[in-house]
Amino acid sequence: MLDLLDSLLALLAESGDGRPYAVATIVGATGSVPRALGTSMLVSPDGALTGSLSSGCIEGAVVEAAFEAIASGESSRRHFGYPDSDALAVGLTCGGSLEVLVQPVSAGERTPAGPMLTAGALAALAGRSPMAAAALIRRIDAGGGGVVVVSEPQNVQPESIITGLTAMLGEGVAVQTAAAQLIPLLRAGWNGQLRLTTDSADCCGEPPTLFVESRLSAPRFLVFGANDFGAALLPAAQLLGYHVTLCDARPAFSGQPRFDRADEVVTSWPDRYLRTEAAAGRVDGRSVICVLTHDPKFDIPLLTAALDLDVAYLGAMGSRRSHAQRTEALLDAGVPPARLDRLHSPIGLDLGAVTPAEVAVSITAEILATRAGKRSASPLRHGAGPIHGAGRVDDGPLPAAFVHATAHH
């Protein structure tokens, strides 16, 4: 829902008849599914759609549920799976299953609890960049509603969460315990359901359940080398949701208009810039570094600095001969041999890429494979099992009550 929040608030502001919209959000997924947890679709009272949940498989049924929510003011959860027993049933042809929360949203002021969201309750996140950190916590079980908005999930404090949860959960739920479970999930950028323990009987046969959507600020993608390959890599990296910086020491190169599409262009000696950013805490375990300068006087000091950092991906362009020479130079510079295993060089997957655009695809493909923990990549037709997973669980253990988890990279 976070990605469509500005669209939703704009539509509510433009609506003149006061009727609510409905937002449908994927809150649970198993097996092979087309979209991730947190994906949402907006439905107007007249049936106009913004966004998609399944590229058409279940949209018709979701729209009908949205009309019911708009008419009744009540939320509902719908389950969609593979229609193996009834060819005319509404289901996912990819074979997985989805749980969809359909919730009415009005243009009214903030209400602390209830099945209907309001624009006032969501206003704290209005106008923020889609790459900025943000979080929404909604209660989705049959026993209650409400929403807690968090503008800086990576820095959230227990007191602010407890204040919001108290109104949402009411009596019988260990609010302090719920806050303690939520905070690490928010700071890690997780999406998923959190089922809470309670001292009282479950309502409608289920415990209080929260759906958590947490988005951290966009990870860094550092491209060193203002050349044709760097220019092609900029939009490819942005398409994957990175904040992209281009760095080159040569003003005549970095100042070219074709690099203006980067989020940031820096003219500086590469290794100095990287060390400065790392010392300031602006390079972390989600960051990507691509060294495309293909010049030893830049490459060796830069890679020596980069190999000291804990980053998600480090790659360097060059031929196999260049890589061998580079490896020898890095060892001479004192880089431990074991650390060189982290360097992806020559950079990219073997896709037969030649042009700068093709090389950009090769590089981003290797980054995706590395993020997913794949040591090799092969055609999907040669594999088995689900094509689309419900999400990666690669950032450490989750509370036992946290289910259907997806981590943002």
XYZ file of C-alpha atoms in Angstrom:
409
model
C 0.000 0.000 0.000
C 2.920 2.336 0.625
C 3.684 2.657 -3.086
C 0.117 3.747 -3.889
C -0.440 5.960 -0.872
C -0.012 9.290 -2.665
C -2.342 8.160 -5.454
C -4.962 7.131 -2.905
C -4.823 10.411 -0.984
C -5.010 12.419 -4.228
C -8.051 10.460 -5.398
C -9.797 10.947 -2.057
C -9.076 14.688 -2.166
C -10.486 14.972 -5.684
C -13.606 12.954 -4.921
C -16.567 15.231 -4.508
C -19.288 12.826 -3.398
C -17.711 11.704 -0.129
C -17.930 8.018 -0.982
C -14.971 5.938 0.160
C -12.547 4.110 -2.067
C -11.334 0.614 -1.317
C -7.765 -0.620 -1.064
C -6.979 -4.304 -1.588
C -3.631 -5.468 -0.209
C -1.845 -8.804 -0.395
C -1.322 -9.701 3.279
C -0.449 -13.383 2.902
C 1.090 -15.561 0.209
C 2.293 -19.129 -0.215
C 3.843 -20.942 -3.148
C 4.342 -19.313 -6.516
C 2.584 -15.940 -6.572
C 2.874 -13.040 -9.030
C 3.291 -10.149 -6.567
C 4.851 -9.608 -3.154
C 3.287 -8.930 0.229
C 2.150 -5.331 0.561
C 1.202 -5.004 -3.119
C -2.042 -3.043 -3.327
C -4.767 -2.088 -5.773
C -7.121 0.881 -5.425
C -10.754 0.608 -6.466
C -12.972 3.676 -6.924
C -16.720 3.669 -6.254
C -17.155 3.644 -10.048
C -14.825 0.675 -10.570
C -11.721 2.498 -11.799
C -8.524 0.649 -10.843
C -5.062 1.810 -9.844
C -2.464 -0.929 -9.549
C -2.788 -4.700 -9.838
C -2.504 -7.741 -7.562
C -2.126 -10.615 -9.980
C -2.011 -9.250 -13.547
C -5.639 -10.244 -14.046
C -6.138 -13.618 -12.339
C -8.200 -12.417 -9.387
C -8.861 -8.748 -10.087
C -12.517 -9.278 -11.002
C -13.295 -11.019 -7.719
C -11.332 -8.416 -5.757
C -13.300 -5.596 -7.389
C -16.551 -7.243 -6.294
C -15.218 -7.486 -2.749
C -14.157 -3.831 -2.967
C -17.690 -2.767 -3.920
C -18.989 -4.663 -0.887
C -16.480 -2.891 1.359
C -17.419 0.514 -0.060
C -21.126 -0.166 0.470
C -20.838 -1.642 3.970
C -17.860 0.238 5.396
C -16.482 -3.105 6.576
C -13.185 -4.826 5.826
C -12.815 -8.433 4.726
C -10.080 -10.922 3.940
C -10.339 -13.108 0.850
C -8.321 -16.202 -0.012
C -7.423 -17.130 -3.579
C -5.667 -20.329 -4.623
C -5.301 -22.639 -7.578
C -8.752 -23.734 -8.873
C -7.856 -27.399 -9.260
C -11.375 -28.723 -8.610
C -13.421 -26.152 -10.507
C -12.187 -24.796 -13.816
C -14.463 -21.767 -13.475
C -13.385 -20.862 -9.925
C -11.459 -17.667 -9.274
C -7.867 -18.593 -8.584
C -4.204 -18.171 -9.424
C -3.108 -20.123 -12.451
C 0.497 -19.948 -11.220
C -0.410 -22.409 -8.467
C 0.174 -20.355 -5.321
C -2.313 -18.804 -2.933
C -2.986 -15.256 -1.836
C -4.696 -13.704 1.148
C -6.088 -10.264 0.286
C -7.301 -7.628 2.741
C -10.043 -5.441 1.225
C -10.539 -2.277 3.242
C -12.628 0.880 2.707
C -10.832 4.236 2.909
C -12.630 7.534 3.391
C -11.572 11.157 3.043
C -12.371 11.811 6.707
C -10.244 12.791 9.647
C -8.165 10.376 11.651
C -9.918 7.642 13.604
C -7.768 5.564 15.980
C -9.576 2.286 15.349
C -12.242 0.725 13.168
C -12.453 -1.203 9.917
C -12.368 1.902 7.715
C -9.122 3.767 7.103
C -9.190 7.546 6.768
C -7.069 10.002 4.826
C -6.343 11.765 8.105
C -4.812 8.632 9.587
C -2.482 8.297 6.599
C -1.652 11.973 6.132
C 1.694 11.795 7.947
C 3.157 9.920 4.958
C 1.654 12.135 2.238
C 4.048 13.638 -0.271
C 7.034 11.533 0.722
C 9.342 10.175 -1.928
C 8.482 6.591 -2.929
C 12.112 5.791 -2.025
C 11.878 7.303 1.467
C 11.542 5.218 4.607
C 7.988 4.674 5.849
C 5.843 2.091 7.612
C 2.181 1.192 8.099
C 0.839 -1.174 10.726
C -2.778 -2.293 10.315
C -4.862 -4.606 12.443
C -6.452 -7.117 10.063
C -8.180 -9.707 12.249
C -11.947 -9.734 12.607
C -11.776 -8.304 16.107
C -10.602 -4.806 15.289
C -9.077 -2.270 12.921
C -6.986 0.856 12.969
C -3.633 1.942 11.666
C -0.311 3.122 13.065
C 1.843 5.296 10.795
C 5.631 5.386 11.230
C 7.584 7.969 9.270
C 11.093 6.806 10.256
C 10.937 3.034 10.862
C 14.701 2.625 11.077
C 14.753 5.020 14.052
C 11.411 4.150 15.663
C 11.241 4.392 19.448
C 9.203 2.042 21.677
C 7.163 4.852 23.186
C 5.725 6.002 19.862
C 4.748 2.473 18.862
C 3.113 1.770 22.228
C 1.008 4.932 21.970
C -0.392 3.897 18.609
C -0.858 0.240 19.488
C -2.742 0.975 22.696
C -5.664 2.509 20.804
C -5.507 -0.164 18.114
C -5.350 -3.275 20.294
C -7.323 -2.343 23.387
C -7.442 -4.495 26.506
C -6.296 -8.083 26.816
C -3.256 -7.790 24.540
C 0.287 -7.407 25.818
C 1.034 -4.095 24.112
C 4.581 -3.914 25.426
C 5.290 -7.366 24.011
C 3.736 -6.432 20.680
C 5.898 -3.306 20.495
C 9.033 -5.310 21.300
C 8.232 -7.701 18.429
C 7.403 -4.921 15.992
C 10.382 -2.631 16.402
C 13.113 -4.928 14.987
C 10.835 -5.808 12.060
C 10.230 -2.156 11.249
C 13.920 -1.351 11.439
C 14.753 -4.264 9.126
C 12.195 -3.305 6.462
C 9.925 -6.360 6.693
C 6.422 -6.893 5.337
C 4.230 -9.558 6.888
C 1.679 -10.630 9.466
C 2.348 -10.600 13.196
C 0.002 -12.694 15.346
C -0.137 -11.535 18.938
C -0.756 -13.354 22.186
C -3.652 -12.261 24.372
C -4.930 -12.875 27.879
C -8.538 -12.918 26.712
C -10.358 -15.262 24.343
C -9.614 -14.840 20.672
C -12.229 -12.919 18.723
C -13.911 -14.922 15.995
C -11.444 -17.771 16.515
C -8.271 -15.857 15.689
C -5.736 -13.865 17.713
C -5.141 -10.146 17.164
C -3.170 -9.954 13.934
C -1.194 -7.026 12.554
C -0.065 -6.535 8.989
C 3.265 -4.745 8.898
C 4.512 -2.817 5.879
C 7.949 -1.329 6.428
C 10.102 0.286 3.775
C 13.604 1.492 4.497
C 15.202 4.320 2.562
C 16.500 3.223 -0.825
C 19.838 1.360 -0.705
C 22.876 2.955 -2.338
C 24.156 1.953 -5.773
C 27.591 3.454 -6.397
C 28.796 3.500 -10.003
C 32.440 4.449 -10.450
C 33.280 5.353 -14.033
C 31.637 8.011 -16.230
C 31.626 6.068 -19.488
C 29.148 4.368 -21.824
C 28.708 1.406 -19.487
C 28.089 3.650 -16.492
C 25.489 5.653 -18.420
C 23.611 2.463 -19.323
C 23.766 1.123 -15.774
C 22.183 4.193 -14.139
C 18.555 3.631 -15.266
C 18.862 -0.131 -14.810
C 19.870 0.346 -11.165
C 17.113 2.885 -10.571
C 14.585 0.432 -11.981
C 15.555 -1.930 -9.150
C 14.840 0.753 -6.545
C 18.355 1.938 -5.742
C 19.524 5.477 -5.029
C 22.192 5.781 -7.704
C 25.402 7.791 -7.423
C 27.880 8.231 -10.267
C 31.435 9.096 -9.262
C 34.406 9.959 -11.454
C 37.524 11.989 -10.789
C 37.484 13.658 -14.218
C 35.167 16.701 -14.511
C 35.111 16.511 -18.306
C 33.655 13.008 -18.007
C 31.298 13.320 -15.018
C 29.928 16.670 -16.244
C 28.325 15.223 -19.376
C 24.513 15.726 -19.557
C 23.885 12.001 -20.076
C 24.816 11.360 -16.446
C 22.258 13.837 -15.098
C 19.765 10.982 -14.751
C 21.735 9.704 -11.746
C 20.302 10.671 -8.366
C 23.678 12.149 -7.568
C 26.817 12.924 -9.593
C 30.109 13.343 -7.726
C 33.423 14.540 -9.128
C 36.019 13.134 -6.770
C 38.840 10.636 -6.596
C 36.888 7.358 -6.262
C 38.624 5.764 -3.269
C 38.534 9.019 -1.298
C 34.836 9.438 -1.928
C 34.066 5.852 -0.932
C 36.076 6.106 2.287
C 34.324 9.365 3.184
C 30.856 7.895 2.556
C 31.669 4.749 4.513
C 33.021 6.750 7.465
C 29.800 8.789 7.490
C 27.683 5.614 7.655
C 26.216 6.066 4.184
C 27.446 2.686 2.882
C 25.969 -0.422 4.484
C 25.145 -4.080 3.965
C 22.510 -3.268 1.317
C 24.851 -1.138 -0.803
C 26.083 -2.078 -4.273
C 29.429 -0.942 -5.706
C 30.226 -1.263 -9.412
C 33.716 -0.313 -10.539
C 33.643 0.433 -14.259
C 36.667 2.749 -14.552
C 38.883 -0.024 -15.994
C 41.984 1.935 -15.036
C 44.438 0.577 -12.412
C 45.205 3.990 -10.943
C 41.536 4.277 -9.990
C 40.645 0.604 -9.603
C 43.285 -0.613 -7.169
C 42.899 2.063 -4.442
C 39.107 1.921 -4.840
C 38.845 -1.857 -4.637
C 41.264 -1.936 -1.701
C 38.891 0.383 0.162
C 35.753 -1.423 -1.016
C 36.997 -4.857 0.039
C 37.219 -3.568 3.622
C 33.461 -2.862 3.639
C 30.452 -5.059 4.310
C 28.353 -4.477 1.178
C 25.772 -6.531 -0.686
C 27.684 -6.628 -3.963
C 31.055 -5.505 -5.289
C 31.885 -5.913 -8.963
C 34.639 -4.682 -11.263
C 34.705 -4.491 -15.052
C 37.542 -5.914 -17.086
C 38.742 -8.874 -19.101
C 40.002 -12.071 -17.507
C 43.534 -10.850 -18.123
C 42.683 -7.537 -16.437
C 41.195 -9.444 -13.531
C 44.357 -11.512 -13.086
C 46.510 -8.374 -13.104
C 44.090 -6.637 -10.736
C 44.141 -9.576 -8.320
C 47.936 -9.556 -8.218
C 47.973 -5.809 -7.577
C 45.408 -6.110 -4.763
C 47.441 -8.861 -3.091
C 50.535 -6.678 -3.371
C 48.518 -3.875 -1.730
C 47.920 -6.124 1.275
C 44.377 -7.337 0.617
C 43.922 -10.763 2.284
C 43.421 -13.503 -0.343
C 40.175 -14.726 1.249
C 38.645 -11.278 0.880
C 39.044 -11.402 -2.897
C 36.326 -14.065 -3.042
C 33.803 -11.271 -2.475
C 34.813 -9.510 -5.680
C 32.656 -10.211 -8.739
C 35.181 -9.839 -11.525
C 34.814 -9.918 -14.444
C 31.533 -8.260 -13.537
C 28.135 -9.642 -14.594
C 26.579 -12.911 -15.692
C 27.635 -14.674 -18.878
C 24.687 -13.629 -21.053
C 26.644 -12.907 -24.213
C 26.346 -9.175 -23.527
C 28.240 -6.827 -25.839
C 26.620 -3.377 -25.935
C 26.531 -1.101 -22.858
C 22.796 -1.749 -22.449
C 23.329 -5.509 -22.612
C 26.182 -5.283 -20.110
C 23.890 -3.332 -17.761
C 21.404 -6.217 -17.919
C 24.230 -8.677 -17.239
C 25.381 -6.713 -14.189
C 21.929 -6.201 -12.684
C 21.120 -9.870 -13.306
C 24.160 -10.889 -11.270
C 23.176 -8.460 -8.505
C 19.692 -9.997 -8.348
C 21.147 -13.511 -8.257
C 23.560 -12.499 -5.492
C 20.766 -10.919 -3.461
C 18.760 -14.131 -3.772
C 21.724 -16.253 -2.700
C 22.046 -18.021 -6.049
C 25.515 -19.186 -6.990
C 24.481 -19.818 -10.574
C 21.660 -18.766 -12.852
C 19.916 -21.028 -15.359
C 16.742 -20.849 -17.461
C 13.532 -21.237 -15.491
C 12.447 -24.026 -17.840
C 15.327 -26.135 -16.524
C 14.314 -25.722 -12.901
C 11.618 -27.017 -10.556
C 9.529 -25.580 -7.732
C 7.836 -22.176 -7.415
C 8.924 -19.462 -9.841
C 7.714 -16.581 -7.694
C 8.430 -16.943 -3.994
C 6.405 -15.225 -1.286
C 9.594 -13.494 -0.229
C 13.133 -13.963 0.955
C 13.927 -14.532 4.586
C 17.597 -13.627 4.593
C 18.018 -10.995 7.307
C 18.022 -13.200 10.372
C 15.432 -15.032 12.448
C 11.886 -13.774 12.873
C 9.580 -14.067 15.857
C 7.568 -17.287 15.734
C 4.382 -15.228 15.477
C 5.564 -13.428 12.336
C 4.291 -15.232 9.241
C 4.216 -14.660 5.485
C 7.377 -12.547 5.646
C 8.960 -10.504 2.899
C 12.093 -8.403 3.308
C 12.788 -5.347 1.174
C 16.339 -5.419 -0.116
